[in-house]
Coordinates of N, CA, C and O in Angstrom, one line a residue:
M1 N -13.4 -44.5 20.3 CA -13.1 -43.1 19.4 C -12.2 -42.0 20.4 O -12.6 -42.0 21.8
V2 N -11.5 -41.2 20.4 CA -10.7 -40.6 21.2 C -11.2 -39.0 20.7 O -11.3 -38.5 19.7
H3 N -11.8 -38.5 21.9 CA -11.9 -37.0 21.8 C -11.1 -36.2 22.1 O -10.4 -36.0 23.3
G4 N -11.1 -34.9 21.3 CA -9.7 -33.8 21.7 C -10.7 -32.9 23.0 O -11.1 -33.1 23.5
E5 N -9.7 -32.0 23.5 CA -10.1 -30.9 24.5 C -11.2 -30.5 24.0 O -11.4 -30.0 23.2
A6 N -12.1 -30.1 25.3 CA -13.1 -29.3 24.9 C -12.8 -27.9 24.7 O -12.0 -27.4 25.1
A7 N -13.7 -27.3 23.5 CA -13.4 -25.6 23.5 C -14.5 -25.0 23.5 O -15.4 -25.3 23.4
G8 N -14.2 -23.9 24.0 CA -15.1 -22.6 24.0 C -16.6 -23.0 24.7 O -16.9 -23.1 25.9
C9 N -17.5 -23.6 23.8 CA -18.9 -23.9 24.1 C -18.9 -25.1 24.9 O -20.1 -25.3 25.4
C10 N -18.0 -25.8 24.9 CA -18.3 -27.3 25.4 C -17.4 -27.5 26.9 O -17.4 -28.5 27.4
G11 N -16.8 -26.5 27.2 CA -15.9 -26.5 28.1 C -15.6 -25.4 29.1 O -15.8 -24.1 28.1
P12 N -14.8 -25.3 30.1 CA -14.5 -23.7 30.6 C -13.5 -23.2 30.0 O -12.7 -23.9 29.4
V13 N -14.0 -21.9 29.9 CA -12.7 -21.3 29.3 C -11.6 -20.5 30.3 O -11.9 -20.1 31.5
E14 N -10.3 -20.9 30.3 CA -9.3 -20.6 31.1 C -8.9 -19.3 31.2 O -8.5 -18.7 30.1
T15 N -9.1 -18.7 32.0 CA -9.2 -17.1 32.3 C -9.1 -16.4 33.9 O -9.5 -17.1 34.6
T16 N -8.2 -15.5 34.0 CA -8.3 -15.0 35.1 C -9.4 -13.6 34.9 O -9.4 -12.9 36.2
A17 N -9.8 -13.6 33.8 CA -10.7 -12.3 33.8 C -11.9 -12.7 34.2 O -12.4 -13.9 34.7
P18 N -13.0 -11.3 34.7 CA -14.2 -11.9 35.3 C -15.3 -12.4 34.6 O -16.4 -12.8 35.1
I19 N -15.4 -12.2 33.3 CA -16.3 -12.7 32.4 C -15.7 -13.4 31.3 O -14.0 -13.1 30.8
S20 N -16.3 -13.9 30.4 CA -15.4 -14.7 29.1 C -16.8 -14.6 27.8 O -18.0 -14.6 28.3
V21 N -16.5 -14.3 26.8 CA -17.3 -14.4 25.9 C -17.1 -15.2 24.8 O -15.9 -15.5 24.3
T22 N -18.1 -16.3 24.2 CA -18.2 -17.3 23.7 C -18.9 -17.0 22.1 O -19.9 -16.7 22.1
I23 N -18.6 -17.4 21.0 CA -19.4 -16.8 19.9 C -19.3 -18.3 19.2 O -18.0 -18.9 18.5
N24 N -20.6 -19.0 18.9 CA -20.6 -20.0 18.2 C -20.7 -19.9 16.9 O -20.4 -19.0 16.1
P25 N -20.8 -21.1 16.0 CA -20.3 -21.1 14.6 C -21.8 -20.3 13.7 O -21.7 -19.9 13.0
E26 N -22.9 -20.1 14.6 CA -24.1 -19.2 14.1 C -24.0 -17.7 14.4 O -24.8 -17.3 14.4
A27 N -23.0 -17.4 15.0 CA -22.5 -16.3 15.4 C -23.4 -15.9 16.7 O -23.8 -14.2 17.1
R28 N -23.6 -16.7 17.3 CA -24.8 -16.8 18.6 C -23.8 -16.3 19.8 O -22.5 -16.9 20.0
V29 N -23.7 -15.3 20.6 CA -23.0 -14.9 21.6 C -23.4 -15.4 22.9 O -24.7 -15.1 23.1
N30 N -22.3 -16.0 23.7 CA -22.8 -16.3 25.1 C -21.7 -15.4 26.0 O -20.3 -15.8 26.1
A31 N -22.1 -14.4 27.0 CA -21.3 -14.0 27.7 C -21.6 -14.5 29.0 O -22.8 -14.6 29.7
A32 N -20.6 -14.8 30.1 CA -20.8 -15.5 31.0 C -19.8 -14.8 32.2 O -18.4 -14.6 31.7
R33 N -20.4 -14.9 33.3 CA -19.2 -14.9 34.7 C -18.4 -16.1 34.9 O -19.0 -16.8 34.5
T34 N -17.1 -16.0 35.4 CA -16.0 -16.9 35.8 C -16.1 -16.8 37.0 O -16.9 -15.9 37.7
G35 N -15.4 -17.7 37.6 CA -15.1 -17.6 39.3 C -14.1 -16.5 39.7 O -14.0 -16.1 40.7
N36 N -13.5 -15.5 38.9 CA -12.6 -14.5 39.2 C -13.9 -13.1 39.6 O -14.3 -12.9 38.8
R37 N -13.2 -12.5 40.4 CA -13.7 -11.4 41.0 C -13.1 -10.1 40.4 O -11.8 -10.1 40.1
V38 N -13.8 -8.7 40.4 CA -13.1 -7.4 40.0 C -12.7 -7.1 41.8 O -13.7 -7.1 42.3
A39 N -11.5 -6.4 41.6 CA -11.3 -5.9 42.9 C -11.9 -4.4 43.0 O -12.6 -3.9 42.0
S40 N -11.8 -4.0 44.2 CA -12.5 -2.5 44.4 C -12.0 -1.7 43.3 O -10.7 -1.7 43.3
L41 N -12.6 -0.8 42.8 CA -11.7 0.2 41.8 C -11.9 1.3 42.7 O -12.8 2.1 43.3
S42 N -10.7 2.4 42.4 CA -10.7 3.5 42.8 C -11.6 4.7 42.0 O -11.7 4.8 40.6
I43 N -11.8 5.7 42.9 CA -12.7 7.0 41.9 C -11.9 7.7 41.4 O -10.8 7.9 41.7
G44 N -12.4 8.4 40.2 CA -11.7 9.0 39.2 C -10.6 8.4 38.3 O -10.1 9.0 37.6
E45 N -10.2 7.0 38.5 CA -9.2 6.5 37.4 C -9.9 5.7 36.8 O -11.0 4.9 36.8
W46 N -9.6 5.3 35.4 CA -9.8 4.4 34.4 C -9.5 3.3 34.9 O -8.3 3.2 35.3
H47 N -10.2 2.0 34.9 CA -10.0 0.6 35.0 C -10.6 -0.2 33.9 O -11.7 -0.1 33.6
T48 N -9.6 -1.1 33.4 CA -9.6 -1.7 32.2 C -10.2 -3.2 33.1 O -9.5 -4.1 33.5
I49 N -11.3 -3.6 32.4 CA -11.6 -5.1 32.8 C -11.6 -5.9 31.2 O -12.2 -5.6 30.2
E50 N -10.6 -6.9 31.2 CA -10.4 -7.7 30.3 C -11.3 -8.9 30.1 O -11.3 -9.2 31.4
F51 N -11.5 -9.1 28.9 CA -11.9 -10.6 28.7 C -11.7 -11.3 27.7 O -11.2 -10.5 26.7
P52 N -11.7 -12.9 27.5 CA -11.3 -13.3 26.4 C -12.8 -13.4 25.6 O -13.6 -13.6 26.0
I53 N -12.5 -13.9 24.3 CA -13.5 -13.7 23.3 C -12.9 -15.0 22.4 O -11.9 -15.3 21.8
V54 N -13.8 -16.4 22.8 CA -13.4 -17.4 22.2 C -14.4 -17.5 20.9 O -15.5 -17.5 21.3
N55 N -13.9 -17.6 19.9 CA -14.5 -17.6 18.5 C -14.7 -19.2 18.0 O -14.1 -19.2 17.1
T56 N -15.8 -19.8 18.3 CA -15.7 -21.3 17.9 C -16.2 -21.3 16.8 O -16.1 -22.6 15.8
G57 N -16.6 -20.3 15.9 CA -17.2 -20.4 14.7 C -16.4 -19.3 13.8 O -17.1 -19.6 12.4
Y58 N -15.3 -19.1 14.0 CA -14.5 -18.2 13.3 C -15.0 -17.0 12.8 O -14.7 -17.1 11.5
V59 N -16.0 -16.6 13.3 CA -17.0 -15.7 12.9 C -15.8 -14.1 12.6 O -15.2 -13.9 13.6
T60 N -16.3 -13.4 11.6 CA -15.5 -12.2 11.7 C -16.4 -11.1 11.5 O -17.8 -11.6 11.2
G61 N -16.3 -9.9 11.8 CA -17.2 -8.8 11.8 C -17.0 -8.4 13.4 O -16.1 -8.1 13.8
R62 N -18.3 -7.4 13.8 CA -18.1 -6.6 14.8 C -18.8 -7.4 16.5 O -19.7 -8.0 15.9
L63 N -18.1 -7.2 17.3 CA -18.9 -7.5 18.4 C -18.8 -6.2 19.3 O -17.6 -5.2 19.5
V64 N -20.1 -5.9 19.8 CA -20.3 -4.3 20.2 C -21.1 -4.9 21.6 O -21.7 -6.1 22.2
I65 N -20.4 -4.0 22.7 CA -21.0 -4.1 23.9 C -22.0 -2.9 24.1 O -21.7 -1.7 23.8
D66 N -23.0 -3.3 24.6 CA -24.2 -2.0 24.9 C -24.6 -2.1 26.5 O -24.3 -3.3 27.2
A67 N -24.6 -1.0 27.2 CA -25.1 -0.9 28.7 C -25.7 0.3 28.9 O -25.9 1.5 28.4
E68 N -26.8 0.1 29.8 CA -27.6 1.3 30.2 C -26.6 2.2 31.1 O -25.9 1.7 31.7
P69 N -27.1 3.4 31.1 CA -26.4 4.6 31.9 C -26.4 4.0 33.1 O -27.8 3.8 33.7
V70 N -25.5 4.3 33.9 CA -25.6 4.2 35.5 C -24.6 5.3 36.2 O -23.9 5.9 35.6
R71 N -25.8 5.8 37.0 CA -25.3 7.0 37.7 C -23.9 7.0 38.3 O -23.3 6.2 39.2
S72 N -23.1 8.1 38.1 CA -22.3 8.1 38.6 C -20.8 7.4 38.0 O -19.6 7.3 38.7
V73 N -21.2 6.6 36.9 CA -20.2 5.7 36.5 C -19.8 6.0 34.8 O -21.1 6.3 34.3
E74 N -18.8 6.1 34.5 CA -18.7 6.2 32.9 C -17.9 5.0 32.5 O -17.2 4.5 33.0
L75 N -18.6 4.7 31.2 CA -17.9 3.4 30.7 C -17.6 3.8 29.1 O -18.1 4.7 28.5
D76 N -16.5 3.1 29.0 CA -15.7 3.0 27.6 C -16.2 2.0 26.9 O -15.1 0.9 27.3
L77 N -17.1 1.4 25.9 CA -17.1 -0.1 25.5 C -16.7 0.5 24.2 O -17.6 0.5 23.3
P78 N -15.8 0.0 23.6 CA -15.4 -0.1 22.5 C -15.9 -1.2 21.4 O -16.2 -2.2 22.0
V79 N -15.6 -1.0 20.1 CA -16.4 -1.8 19.2 C -14.8 -3.0 19.0 O -14.0 -2.3 18.7
H80 N -15.6 -4.3 19.2 CA -14.3 -5.1 18.8 C -14.5 -5.7 17.6 O -15.4 -6.3 17.2
E81 N -13.3 -5.9 16.6 CA -13.4 -6.3 15.5 C -12.9 -7.7 15.3 O -11.6 -8.2 15.9
L82 N -13.6 -8.6 15.3 CA -13.5 -10.5 15.5 C -12.6 -10.6 14.2 O -12.9 -10.3 13.0
S83 N -11.5 -11.1 14.5 CA -10.7 -11.5 13.4 C -11.0 -12.9 12.7 O -10.1 -13.2 12.0
G84 N -11.5 -13.8 13.2 CA -11.7 -15.2 12.9 C -10.9 -15.8 13.7 O -11.0 -17.1 13.7
Q85 N -9.9 -15.7 14.6 CA -9.1 -16.5 15.2 C -10.0 -17.3 16.4 O -10.9 -16.7 16.8
P86 N -9.4 -18.0 17.1 CA -10.1 -19.1 17.8 C -10.2 -18.2 19.1 O -11.3 -18.7 20.1
R87 N -9.2 -17.4 19.4 CA -9.0 -16.8 20.3 C -8.5 -15.2 20.3 O -7.6 -15.3 19.8
Q88 N -9.2 -14.4 20.9 CA -8.5 -12.8 21.0 C -8.9 -12.1 22.2 O -9.9 -12.7 22.9
D89 N -8.5 -11.1 22.6 CA -8.6 -10.6 23.6 C -9.5 -9.4 23.7 O -9.4 -8.7 22.4
G90 N -10.1 -9.1 24.6 CA -11.3 -8.0 24.5 C -11.0 -7.2 26.1 O -10.8 -7.7 26.7
G91 N -11.9 -6.0 25.8 CA -11.9 -5.5 27.3 C -12.8 -4.1 26.7 O -13.5 -3.8 26.1
F92 N -13.2 -3.6 28.1 CA -13.9 -2.2 28.4 C -13.0 -1.6 29.5 O -12.4 -2.3 30.4
R93 N -13.4 -0.1 29.5 CA -12.8 0.4 30.9 C -14.0 1.2 31.3 O -15.4 1.4 31.0
V94 N -14.0 1.2 32.8 CA -14.8 2.2 33.5 C -14.1 3.0 34.6 O -13.1 2.9 35.2
R95 N -15.2 4.1 34.8 CA -14.6 4.9 35.8 C -15.6 5.5 36.9 O -16.5 5.9 36.6
F96 N -15.3 5.1 37.9 CA -16.5 6.1 38.9 C -16.2 7.6 39.6 O -15.1 7.9 39.4
G97 N -17.1 8.1 39.6 CA -17.2 9.4 40.1 C -17.6 9.9 41.6 O -16.9 10.6 42.3
V98 N -18.2 8.5 42.4 CA -18.0 8.4 43.4 C -18.1 7.0 44.4 O -18.3 6.1 43.5
P99 N -18.1 7.1 45.6 CA -18.0 5.7 46.0 C -19.3 5.0 45.9 O -20.6 5.8 46.0
A100 N -19.5 3.7 45.4 CA -20.6 3.4 45.3 C -20.7 1.8 44.7 O -19.5 1.2 44.5
V101 N -21.6 1.1 44.9 CA -22.0 -0.4 44.5 C -22.5 -0.5 43.2 O -24.1 0.4 43.5
V102 N -22.4 -1.0 41.9 CA -23.3 -0.7 41.0 C -23.5 -2.0 40.3 O -22.5 -2.7 40.7
D103 N -24.5 -2.4 39.5 CA -24.9 -3.5 38.9 C -25.2 -3.3 37.3 O -26.0 -2.4 37.3
L104 N -24.0 -3.5 36.7 CA -24.0 -3.1 35.3 C -24.7 -4.4 34.7 O -24.4 -5.2 34.7
T105 N -25.5 -4.0 33.6 CA -25.6 -5.4 32.8 C -25.6 -4.7 31.6 O -25.5 -3.6 30.7
L106 N -24.4 -5.7 30.7 CA -23.8 -5.6 29.6 C -24.5 -6.4 28.7 O -24.8 -7.7 29.0
T107 N -24.7 -6.0 27.6 CA -25.0 -7.0 26.2 C -24.2 -6.9 25.4 O -23.6 -5.8 24.7
F108 N -23.7 -8.2 24.9 CA -22.9 -8.3 24.1 C -23.6 -8.7 22.5 O -24.4 -9.6 22.7
R109 N -23.2 -8.1 21.5 CA -23.9 -8.7 20.2 C -22.6 -8.8 19.2 O -22.0 -7.9 19.2
A110 N -23.1 -9.8 18.4 CA -21.9 -10.0 17.2 C -22.9 -9.5 15.8 O -23.8 -10.5 15.7
L111 N -22.6 -8.7 15.2 CA -22.9 -8.2 13.8 C -22.3 -8.8 12.9 O -21.3 -8.8 12.6
A112 N -22.8 -8.1 11.9 CA -22.5 -8.6 10.3 C -22.6 -10.3 10.0 O -22.6 -10.1 8.8
S113 N -22.1 -11.2 10.6 CA -21.8 -12.3 10.0 C -23.2 -12.8 9.7 O -23.2 -13.6 8.7
L114 N -24.3 -12.8 10.1 CA -25.6 -13.3 10.1 C -26.4 -12.1 9.3 O -27.7 -12.4 9.7
G115 N -26.0 -10.7 9.1 CA -26.9 -9.4 8.8 C -27.8 -9.3 10.2 O -28.6 -8.9 9.9
G116 N -26.7 -9.0 11.1 CA -27.4 -8.7 12.1 C -28.5 -9.8 13.1 O -29.4 -9.3 14.1
L117 N -28.7 -11.1 12.3 CA -29.8 -12.0 13.5 C -28.6 -12.7 14.3 O -29.6 -13.6 15.2
A118 N -27.9 -12.3 15.0 CA -27.0 -12.7 15.9 C -28.0 -12.7 17.2 O -28.5 -11.8 17.6
I119 N -27.9 -13.7 18.3 CA -28.8 -13.7 19.2 C -27.9 -12.4 20.5 O -26.6 -13.0 20.5
H120 N -28.6 -11.7 21.1 CA -28.0 -11.0 22.2 C -27.7 -11.9 23.2 O -28.6 -12.8 23.6
S121 N -26.4 -11.5 24.4 CA -26.3 -12.0 25.3 C -25.9 -10.9 26.2 O -25.2 -10.3 26.2
S122 N -26.8 -11.2 27.6 CA -26.3 -10.0 28.6 C -26.0 -10.7 30.1 O -26.3 -11.9 30.0
L123 N -25.3 -10.1 30.6 CA -24.8 -10.4 31.9 C -24.7 -9.2 33.0 O -24.8 -8.0 32.6
H124 N -24.8 -9.4 34.1 CA -24.5 -8.5 35.0 C -23.5 -8.7 35.8 O -22.7 -9.6 35.9
L125 N -22.9 -7.4 36.4 CA -21.2 -7.3 36.6 C -21.8 -6.6 37.7 O -21.9 -5.2 37.5
I126 N -21.4 -6.8 39.1 CA -21.1 -6.1 40.1 C -20.0 -5.5 40.5 O -19.1 -6.1 40.6
L127 N -19.7 -4.0 40.4 CA -18.6 -3.3 40.8 C -18.6 -2.6 42.1 O -19.7 -1.8 42.1
R128 N -17.5 -2.4 42.9 CA -17.7 -1.3 44.0 C -16.2 -0.4 43.5 O -15.2 -1.1 43.3
S129 N -16.5 0.7 44.3 CA -15.5 1.8 44.1 C -15.2 2.2 45.6 O -16.0 1.8 46.3
H130 N -13.9 2.6 45.6 CA -13.4 3.0 47.0 C -12.6 4.5 47.0 O -12.2 4.6 45.7
P131 N -12.8 5.1 47.8 CA -12.3 6.4 47.6 C -10.7 6.2 47.7 O -10.0 5.3 48.1
T132 N -10.2 7.5 46.8 CA -8.4 7.2 46.7 C -8.0 8.0 47.9 O -8.7 8.9 48.6
T133 N -6.9 7.3 48.6 CA -6.1 7.7 49.8 C -5.6 9.0 49.2 O -4.3 8.5 48.3
I134 N -5.2 10.1 49.7 CA -4.4 11.3 49.3 C -3.6 11.3 50.7 O -4.0 11.5 52.1
S135 N -2.4 11.1 50.7 CA -1.5 11.1 51.8 C -0.5 13.0 51.6 O 0.0 13.0 50.7
I136 N -0.5 13.5 52.6 CA 0.0 14.4 52.7 C 1.4 14.7 53.5 O 1.1 14.3 54.7
S137 N 2.5 15.1 52.7 CA 3.7 15.1 53.4 C 4.3 16.4 54.1 O 3.8 17.0 53.7

């Protein structure tokens, strides 16, 4: 018997993103860190953190990201509409108000496909900001 390549839940996800999200056929969400890091982020600028969504269950509906507020950090956590495709792009934005190192706890939830019975999945993402350099000529 010959088996094909591992997919989503059964093997690593190829990505340059710092996190990946996998949704299984029961709409259970697994959010995981990858081996890739997020570089230091500039203060006062919006930075996009992208991630792949591997949908092994071809689930449709919404993927929601929640996070507890973190002092001096603004988050833009859009709702992602799951298309049912095996892979699609996701992301969120972050902006720092002051130089800091923060631990964001992100919770990913797939809704609607099982009437809200999907399992929640959380991960920690450590982010660092640095002051922007201003040059005067």
